[in-house]
Coordinates of C-alpha atoms and ligand atoms in Angstrom, one line a residue:
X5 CA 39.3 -128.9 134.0
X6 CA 39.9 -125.9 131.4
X7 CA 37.9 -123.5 130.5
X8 CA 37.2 -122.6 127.1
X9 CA 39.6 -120.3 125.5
X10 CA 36.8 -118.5 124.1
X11 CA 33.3 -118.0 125.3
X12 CA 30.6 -120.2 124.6
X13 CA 27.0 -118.9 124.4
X14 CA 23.8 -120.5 124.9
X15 CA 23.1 -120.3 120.7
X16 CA 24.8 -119.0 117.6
X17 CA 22.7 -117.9 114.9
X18 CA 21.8 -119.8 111.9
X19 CA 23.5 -117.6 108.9
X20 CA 22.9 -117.4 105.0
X21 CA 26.1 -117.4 103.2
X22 CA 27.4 -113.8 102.5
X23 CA 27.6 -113.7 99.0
X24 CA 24.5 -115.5 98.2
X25 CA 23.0 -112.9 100.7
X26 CA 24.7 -110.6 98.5
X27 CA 23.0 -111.6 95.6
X28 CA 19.6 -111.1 96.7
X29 CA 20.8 -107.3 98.3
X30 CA 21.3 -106.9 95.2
X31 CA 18.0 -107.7 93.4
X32 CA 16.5 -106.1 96.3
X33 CA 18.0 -102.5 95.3
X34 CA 17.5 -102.9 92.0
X35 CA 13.8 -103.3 92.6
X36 CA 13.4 -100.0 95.3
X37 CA 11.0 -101.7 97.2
X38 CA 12.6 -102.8 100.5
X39 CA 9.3 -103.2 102.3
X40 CA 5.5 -103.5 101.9
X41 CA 5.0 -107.3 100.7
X42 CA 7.7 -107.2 98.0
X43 CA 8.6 -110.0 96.0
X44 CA 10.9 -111.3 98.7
X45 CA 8.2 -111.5 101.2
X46 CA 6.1 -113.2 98.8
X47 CA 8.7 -115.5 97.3
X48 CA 9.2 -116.5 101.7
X49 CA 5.7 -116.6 102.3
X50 CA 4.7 -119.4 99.5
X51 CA 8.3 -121.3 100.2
X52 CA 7.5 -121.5 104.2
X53 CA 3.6 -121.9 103.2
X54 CA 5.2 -125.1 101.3
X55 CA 7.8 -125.8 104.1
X56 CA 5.4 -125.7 107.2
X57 CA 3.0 -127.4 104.9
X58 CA 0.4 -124.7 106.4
X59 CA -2.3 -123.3 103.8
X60 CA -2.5 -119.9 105.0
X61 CA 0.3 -118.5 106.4
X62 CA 1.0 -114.9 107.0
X63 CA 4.3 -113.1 107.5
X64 CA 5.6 -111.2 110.5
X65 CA 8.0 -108.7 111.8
X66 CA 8.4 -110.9 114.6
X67 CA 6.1 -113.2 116.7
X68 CA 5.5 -111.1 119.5
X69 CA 3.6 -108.3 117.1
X70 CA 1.9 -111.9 115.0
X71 CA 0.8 -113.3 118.5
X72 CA -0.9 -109.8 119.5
X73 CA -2.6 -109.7 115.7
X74 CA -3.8 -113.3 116.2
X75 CA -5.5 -112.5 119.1
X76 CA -7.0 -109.4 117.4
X77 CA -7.7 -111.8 114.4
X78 CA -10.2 -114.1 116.7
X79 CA -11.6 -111.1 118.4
X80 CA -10.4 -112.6 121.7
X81 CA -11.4 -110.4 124.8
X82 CA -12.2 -111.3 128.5
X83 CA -9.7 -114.2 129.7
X84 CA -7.4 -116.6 128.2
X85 CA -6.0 -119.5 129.4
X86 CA -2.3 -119.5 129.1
X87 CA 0.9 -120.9 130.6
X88 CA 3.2 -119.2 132.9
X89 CA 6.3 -121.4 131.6
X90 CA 7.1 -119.0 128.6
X91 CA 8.6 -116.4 127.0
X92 CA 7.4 -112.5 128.4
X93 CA 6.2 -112.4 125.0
X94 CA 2.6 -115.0 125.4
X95 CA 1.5 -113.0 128.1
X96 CA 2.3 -109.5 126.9
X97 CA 0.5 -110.2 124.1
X98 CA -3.2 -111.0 126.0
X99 CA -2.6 -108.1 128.0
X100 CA -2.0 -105.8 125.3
X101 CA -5.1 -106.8 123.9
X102 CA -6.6 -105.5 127.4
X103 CA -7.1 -109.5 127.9
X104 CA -6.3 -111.1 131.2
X105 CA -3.7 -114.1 131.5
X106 CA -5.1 -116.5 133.4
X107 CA -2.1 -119.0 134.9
X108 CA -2.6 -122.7 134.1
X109 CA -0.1 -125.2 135.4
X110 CA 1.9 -127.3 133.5
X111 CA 3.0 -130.9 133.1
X112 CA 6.5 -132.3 134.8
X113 CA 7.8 -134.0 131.6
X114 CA 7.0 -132.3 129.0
X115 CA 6.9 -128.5 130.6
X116 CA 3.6 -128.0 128.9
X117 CA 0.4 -126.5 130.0
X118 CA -1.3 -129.7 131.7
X119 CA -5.2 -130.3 130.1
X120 CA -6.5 -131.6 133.5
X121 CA -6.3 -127.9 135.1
X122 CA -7.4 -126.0 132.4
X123 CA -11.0 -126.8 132.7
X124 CA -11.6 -125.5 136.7
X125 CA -9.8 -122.3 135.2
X126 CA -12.6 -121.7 132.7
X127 CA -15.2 -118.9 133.6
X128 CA -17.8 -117.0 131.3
X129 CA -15.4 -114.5 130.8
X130 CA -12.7 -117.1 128.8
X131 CA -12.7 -116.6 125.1
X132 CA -9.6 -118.8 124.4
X133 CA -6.5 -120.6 125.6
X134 CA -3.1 -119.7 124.7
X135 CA -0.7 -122.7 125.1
X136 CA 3.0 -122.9 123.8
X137 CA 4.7 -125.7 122.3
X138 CA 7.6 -125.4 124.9
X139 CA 10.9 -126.3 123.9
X140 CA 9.4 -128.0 120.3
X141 CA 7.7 -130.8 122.5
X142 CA 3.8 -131.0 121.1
X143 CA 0.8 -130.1 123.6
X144 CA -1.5 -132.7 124.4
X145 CA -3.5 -130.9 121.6
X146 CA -6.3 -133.5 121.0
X147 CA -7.3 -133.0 124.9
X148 CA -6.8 -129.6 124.5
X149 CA -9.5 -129.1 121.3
X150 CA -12.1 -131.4 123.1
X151 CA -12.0 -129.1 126.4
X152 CA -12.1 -126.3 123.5
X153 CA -14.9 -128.0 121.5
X154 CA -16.8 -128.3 125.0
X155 CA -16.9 -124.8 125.8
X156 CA -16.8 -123.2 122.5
X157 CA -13.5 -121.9 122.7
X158 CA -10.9 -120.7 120.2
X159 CA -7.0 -122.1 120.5
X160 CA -3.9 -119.9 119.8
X161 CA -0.9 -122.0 119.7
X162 CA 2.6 -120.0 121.1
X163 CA 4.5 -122.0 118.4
X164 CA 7.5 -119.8 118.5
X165 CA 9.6 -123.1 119.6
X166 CA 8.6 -125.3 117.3
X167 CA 9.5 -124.5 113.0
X168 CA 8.9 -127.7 111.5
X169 CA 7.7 -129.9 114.1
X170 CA 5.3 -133.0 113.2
X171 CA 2.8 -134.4 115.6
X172 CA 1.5 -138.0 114.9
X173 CA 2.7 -137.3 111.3
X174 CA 0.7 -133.9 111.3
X175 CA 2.4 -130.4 110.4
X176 CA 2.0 -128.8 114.0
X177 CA 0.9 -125.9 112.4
X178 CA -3.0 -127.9 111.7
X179 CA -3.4 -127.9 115.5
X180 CA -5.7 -124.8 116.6
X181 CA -7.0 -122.0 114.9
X182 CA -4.3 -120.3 114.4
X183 CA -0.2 -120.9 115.1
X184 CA 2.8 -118.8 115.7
X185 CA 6.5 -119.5 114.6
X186 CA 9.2 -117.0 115.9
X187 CA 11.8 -116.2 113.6
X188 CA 14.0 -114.6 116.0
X189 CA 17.9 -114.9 115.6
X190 CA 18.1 -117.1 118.5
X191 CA 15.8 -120.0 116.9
X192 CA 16.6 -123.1 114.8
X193 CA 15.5 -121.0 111.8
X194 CA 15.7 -117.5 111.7
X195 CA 15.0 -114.0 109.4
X196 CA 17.5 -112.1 112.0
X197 CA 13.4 -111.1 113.4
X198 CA 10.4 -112.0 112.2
X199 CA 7.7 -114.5 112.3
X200 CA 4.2 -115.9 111.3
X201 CA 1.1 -116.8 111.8
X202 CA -1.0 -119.8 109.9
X203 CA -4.4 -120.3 109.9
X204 CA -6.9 -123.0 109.5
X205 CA -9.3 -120.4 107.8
X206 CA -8.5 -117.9 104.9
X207 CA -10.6 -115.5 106.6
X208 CA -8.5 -115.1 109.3
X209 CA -5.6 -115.2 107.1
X210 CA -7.4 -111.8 105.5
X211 CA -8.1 -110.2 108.5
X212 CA -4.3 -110.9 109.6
X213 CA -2.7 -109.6 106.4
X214 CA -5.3 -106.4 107.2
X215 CA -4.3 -105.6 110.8
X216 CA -0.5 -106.0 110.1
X217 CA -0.4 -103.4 107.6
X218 CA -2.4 -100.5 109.9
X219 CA -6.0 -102.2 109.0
X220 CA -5.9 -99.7 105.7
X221 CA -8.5 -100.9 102.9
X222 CA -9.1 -99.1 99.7
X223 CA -8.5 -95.4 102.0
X224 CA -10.3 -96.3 104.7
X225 CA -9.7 -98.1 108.3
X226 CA -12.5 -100.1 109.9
X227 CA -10.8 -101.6 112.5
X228 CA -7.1 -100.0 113.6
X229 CA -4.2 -102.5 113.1
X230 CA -0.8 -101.9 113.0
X231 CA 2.6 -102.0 111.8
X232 CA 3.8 -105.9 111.7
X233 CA 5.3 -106.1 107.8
X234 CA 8.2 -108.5 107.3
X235 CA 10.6 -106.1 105.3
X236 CA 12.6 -107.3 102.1
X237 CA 15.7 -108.0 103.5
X238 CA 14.9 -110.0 106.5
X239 CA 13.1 -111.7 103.7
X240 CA 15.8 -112.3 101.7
X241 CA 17.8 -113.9 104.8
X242 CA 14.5 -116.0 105.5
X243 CA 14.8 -117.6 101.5
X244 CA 18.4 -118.4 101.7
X245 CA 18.2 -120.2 105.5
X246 CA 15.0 -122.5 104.5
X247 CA 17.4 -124.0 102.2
X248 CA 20.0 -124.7 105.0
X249 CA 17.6 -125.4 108.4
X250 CA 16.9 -129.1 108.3
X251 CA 21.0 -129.3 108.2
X252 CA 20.7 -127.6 111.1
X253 CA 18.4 -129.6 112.6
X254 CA 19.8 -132.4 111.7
X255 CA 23.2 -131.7 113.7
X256 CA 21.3 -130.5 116.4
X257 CA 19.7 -134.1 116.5
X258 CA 23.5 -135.3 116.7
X259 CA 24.4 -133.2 119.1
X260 CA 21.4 -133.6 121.6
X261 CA 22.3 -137.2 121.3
X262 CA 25.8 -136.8 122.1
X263 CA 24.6 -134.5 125.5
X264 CA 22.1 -137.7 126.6
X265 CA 25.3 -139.6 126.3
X266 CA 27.6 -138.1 128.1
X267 CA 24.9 -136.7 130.7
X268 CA 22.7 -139.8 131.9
X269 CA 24.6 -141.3 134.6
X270 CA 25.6 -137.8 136.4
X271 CA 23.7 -137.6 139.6
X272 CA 21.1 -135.4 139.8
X273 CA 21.0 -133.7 136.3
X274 CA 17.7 -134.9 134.4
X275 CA 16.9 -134.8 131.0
X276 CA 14.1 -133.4 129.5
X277 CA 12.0 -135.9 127.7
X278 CA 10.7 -136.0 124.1
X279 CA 7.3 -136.4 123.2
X280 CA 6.4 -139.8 121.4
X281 CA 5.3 -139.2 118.2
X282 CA 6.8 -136.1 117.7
X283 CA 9.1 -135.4 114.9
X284 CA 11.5 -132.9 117.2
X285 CA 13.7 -129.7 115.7
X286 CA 16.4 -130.1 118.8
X287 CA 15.7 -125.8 119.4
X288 CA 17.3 -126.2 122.7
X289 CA 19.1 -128.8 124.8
X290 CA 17.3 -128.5 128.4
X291 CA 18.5 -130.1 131.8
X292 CA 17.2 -130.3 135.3
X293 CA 19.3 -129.9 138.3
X294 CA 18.4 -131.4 141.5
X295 CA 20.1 -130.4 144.2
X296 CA 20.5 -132.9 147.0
X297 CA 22.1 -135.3 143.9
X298 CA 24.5 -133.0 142.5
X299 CA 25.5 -131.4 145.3
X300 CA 25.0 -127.5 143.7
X301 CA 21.5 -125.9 143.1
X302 CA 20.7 -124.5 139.3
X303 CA 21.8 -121.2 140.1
X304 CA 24.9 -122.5 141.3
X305 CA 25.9 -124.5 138.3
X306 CA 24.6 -121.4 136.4
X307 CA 27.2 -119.4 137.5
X308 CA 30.1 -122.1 138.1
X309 CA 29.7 -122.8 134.2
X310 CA 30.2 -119.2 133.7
X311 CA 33.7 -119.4 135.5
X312 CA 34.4 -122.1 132.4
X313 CA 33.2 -119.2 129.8
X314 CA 29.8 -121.2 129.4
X315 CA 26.8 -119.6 129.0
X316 CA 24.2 -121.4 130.0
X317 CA 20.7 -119.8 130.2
X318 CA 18.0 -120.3 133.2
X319 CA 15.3 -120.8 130.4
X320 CA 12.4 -120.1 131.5
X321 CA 13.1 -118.4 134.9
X322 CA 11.3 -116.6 136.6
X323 CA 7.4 -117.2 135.7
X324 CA 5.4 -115.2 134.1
X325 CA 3.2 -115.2 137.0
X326 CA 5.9 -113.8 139.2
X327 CA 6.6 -110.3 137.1
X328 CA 5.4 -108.0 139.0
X329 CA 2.8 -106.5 136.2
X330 CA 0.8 -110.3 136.4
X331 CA 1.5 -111.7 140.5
X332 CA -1.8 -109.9 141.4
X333 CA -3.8 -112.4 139.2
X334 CA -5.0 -114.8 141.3
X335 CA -4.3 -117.7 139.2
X336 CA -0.8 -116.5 139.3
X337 CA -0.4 -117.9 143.4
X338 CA 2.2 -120.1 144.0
X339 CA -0.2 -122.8 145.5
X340 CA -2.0 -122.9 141.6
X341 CA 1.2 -123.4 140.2
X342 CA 3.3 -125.8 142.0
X343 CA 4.5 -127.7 139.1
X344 CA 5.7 -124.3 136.9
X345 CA 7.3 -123.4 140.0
X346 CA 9.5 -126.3 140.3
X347 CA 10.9 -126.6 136.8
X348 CA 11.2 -122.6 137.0
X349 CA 13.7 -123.1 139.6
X350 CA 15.4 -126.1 138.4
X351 CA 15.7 -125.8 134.2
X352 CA 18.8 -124.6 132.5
X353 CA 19.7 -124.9 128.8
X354 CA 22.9 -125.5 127.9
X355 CA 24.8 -124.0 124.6
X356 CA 23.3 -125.8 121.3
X357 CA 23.7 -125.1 117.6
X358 CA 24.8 -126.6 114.5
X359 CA 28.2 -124.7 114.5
X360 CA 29.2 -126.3 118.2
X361 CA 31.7 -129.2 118.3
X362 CA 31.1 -132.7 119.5
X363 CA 34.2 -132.0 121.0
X364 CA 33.0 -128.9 122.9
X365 CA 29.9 -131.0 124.1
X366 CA 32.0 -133.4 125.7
X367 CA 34.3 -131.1 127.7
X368 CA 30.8 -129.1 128.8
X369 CA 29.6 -132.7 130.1
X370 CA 32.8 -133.3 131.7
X371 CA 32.9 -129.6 132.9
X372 CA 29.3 -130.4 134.5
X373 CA 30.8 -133.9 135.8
X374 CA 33.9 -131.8 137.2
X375 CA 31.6 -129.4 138.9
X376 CA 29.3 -131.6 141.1
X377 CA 32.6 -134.6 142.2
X378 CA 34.1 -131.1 143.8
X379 CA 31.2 -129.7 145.2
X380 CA 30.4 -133.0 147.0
X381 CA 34.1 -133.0 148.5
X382 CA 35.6 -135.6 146.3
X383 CA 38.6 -135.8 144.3
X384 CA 38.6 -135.6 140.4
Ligands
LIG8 C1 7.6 -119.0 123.6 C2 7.9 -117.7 122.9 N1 6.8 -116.9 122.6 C3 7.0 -115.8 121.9 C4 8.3 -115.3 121.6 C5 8.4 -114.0 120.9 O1 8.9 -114.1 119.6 P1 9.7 -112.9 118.9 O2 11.0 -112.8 119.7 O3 9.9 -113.3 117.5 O4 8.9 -111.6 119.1 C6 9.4 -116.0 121.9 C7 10.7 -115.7 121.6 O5 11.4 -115.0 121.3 C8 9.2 -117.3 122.6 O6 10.2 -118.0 123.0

């Protein structure tokens, strides 16, 4: 097989169109106000209020600073109850809150945090659990609230995956107190960065829309915040891509379909499942690789691709629990997390977004195909 002329990354960003971009650069200087919850950012925050279907939604400078205010927001403090299978970004934001991860493991088909350990994990010390909507798949958040309900704790949903996801007909956004969307260049819908949080109280929405802008109220400070303002241009980009993300989504859809195609009868290469009921935004496309059936491990497809200029991404690898600022904890042993441990070393996401071919999914299936008939010693 050929490689491709070019190289092909794992994503692509979602872009407005320049000159319509253009236009709004240039209402934006005609104003002077380039930050500080200008009429961009409150233009974005009523659309994606709308779009999200969320009633209190607050704007970001990205989710990592939005998941840190959220916890600040519910006044979270002792433990929380999080997965290891995510971005740096969940955990960092507990412990920068001086909060302590505590490692749950997660569920073999969907890669989400599994409801039947969280409960033996719980101690006086837990204020909260912190699970992610991992790849857009929906938690099991109805058997997450009752173990909530049961011991009186709060629920921040790590919904940096999943912009415009429905659950069972619901805006995933209504699930917990409060959610966080990443809009980070690399997801289905983007404000180059930037994200949100929405709440299912207005009072938290207050207190976020405090502690994002330093916690500063009529000259005074009760409570420090910090710096987490969406400014006016990554505003502007956010306006213009609403009106052009469920055409992405929508060829996303096509093109994950077009990967289960051609990728369902290769040995040893598993396909992760979608959660019934879910309406799905297709963020990423995410295979298994097992070994003993394709005849190379993850790591060794990883970087065979790479001689094909593909770009796959080992997504997540390694654990949270294994950086070496959280492998102390001792929910973060290997033996508690035997599940996370195995899709760690096994998952890899291959290129997706709206601007790839049909054509270039093919030749990366075949290129897949290719790969494991010569690694097993047999003749293409
Ligand atoms: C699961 C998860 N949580 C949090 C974040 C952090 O979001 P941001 O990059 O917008 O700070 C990301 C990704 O970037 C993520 O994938």
């Amino acid at each position: 097989m050929e490689s491709f002329p070019k190289p092909i990354y794992v994503t692509q960003p979602l872009l407005p169109d320049i000159d319509e971009l253009k236009g709004l650069l240039g209402k934006i200087w005609d104003s002077k106000q380039i930050s500080n919850n200008g009429s961009m950012a409150q233009t974005l925050e009523k659309e994606l209020s709308s779009f999200l279907k969320a009633e209190y939604l607050s704007l970001f400078v990205n989710g990592t600073i939005a998941l840190e205010i959220a916890c600040k927001v519910l006044r979270l403090s002792g433990e929380v109850i999080t997965t290891p299978f995510t971005f740096a970004a969940t955990c960092h934001a507990l412990a920068l809150n001086n909060i302590k991860p505590v490692f749950c493991d997660i569920e073999e088909d969907t890669f989400n945090i599994n409801p039947e350990c969280i409960e033996p994990l719980i101690t006086q010390n837990t204020t909260a659990i912190m699970p992610v909507h991992v790849f857009g798949n929906p938690c099991r958040v109805y058997d997450i609230k009752k173990i909530a309900d049961k011991y009186g704790l709060k629920i921040i949903y790590d919904a940096a995956h999943a912009f415009g996801v429905k659950y069972l007909g619901k805006p995933i956004s209504s699930f917990g107190d409060i959610s966080m969307f990443s809009f980070h260049a690399t997801k289905v819908y983007n404000t180059i960065e930037g994200g949100a949080l929405t709440f299912n109280n207005p009072y938290y929405k207050e207190r976020a829309d405090l502690l994002k802008n330093f916690g500063i109220r009529d000259d005074n400070v009760n409570e420090p915040g910090t710096n987490g303002k969406l400014n006016e241009v990554q505003a502007a980009v956010g306006i213009l891509l609403l009106e052009k993300v469920e055409g992405e989504i929508k060829r996303r859809q096509e093109l994950t379909k077009l990967y289960r195609h051609f990728l369902k009868d290769i040995p040893g290469i598993k396909l992760m499942n979608e959660v019934e009921g879910a309406d799905y935004n297709y963020p990423y496309f995410v295979i298994r690789v097992q070994k003993d059936e394709y005849g190379l491990s993850r790591d060794e497809l990883f970087e065979r691709l790479k001689q094909y200029n593909i770009f796959a991404k080992k997504y997540f690898y390694p654990l949270c629990s294994n950086f070496s600022c959280y492998r102390d904890i001792k929910s973060a042993s290997k033996e508690n997390l035997p599940i996370a441990q195995t899709i760690a070393d096994t998952v890899l996401a291959l290129p997706l977004y709206g601007a790839l071919s049909d054509i270039d999914v093919e030749k990366i299936c075949s290129i897949i195909s290719a790969i494991s008939i010569i690694s097993r010693g047999k003749s293409i």
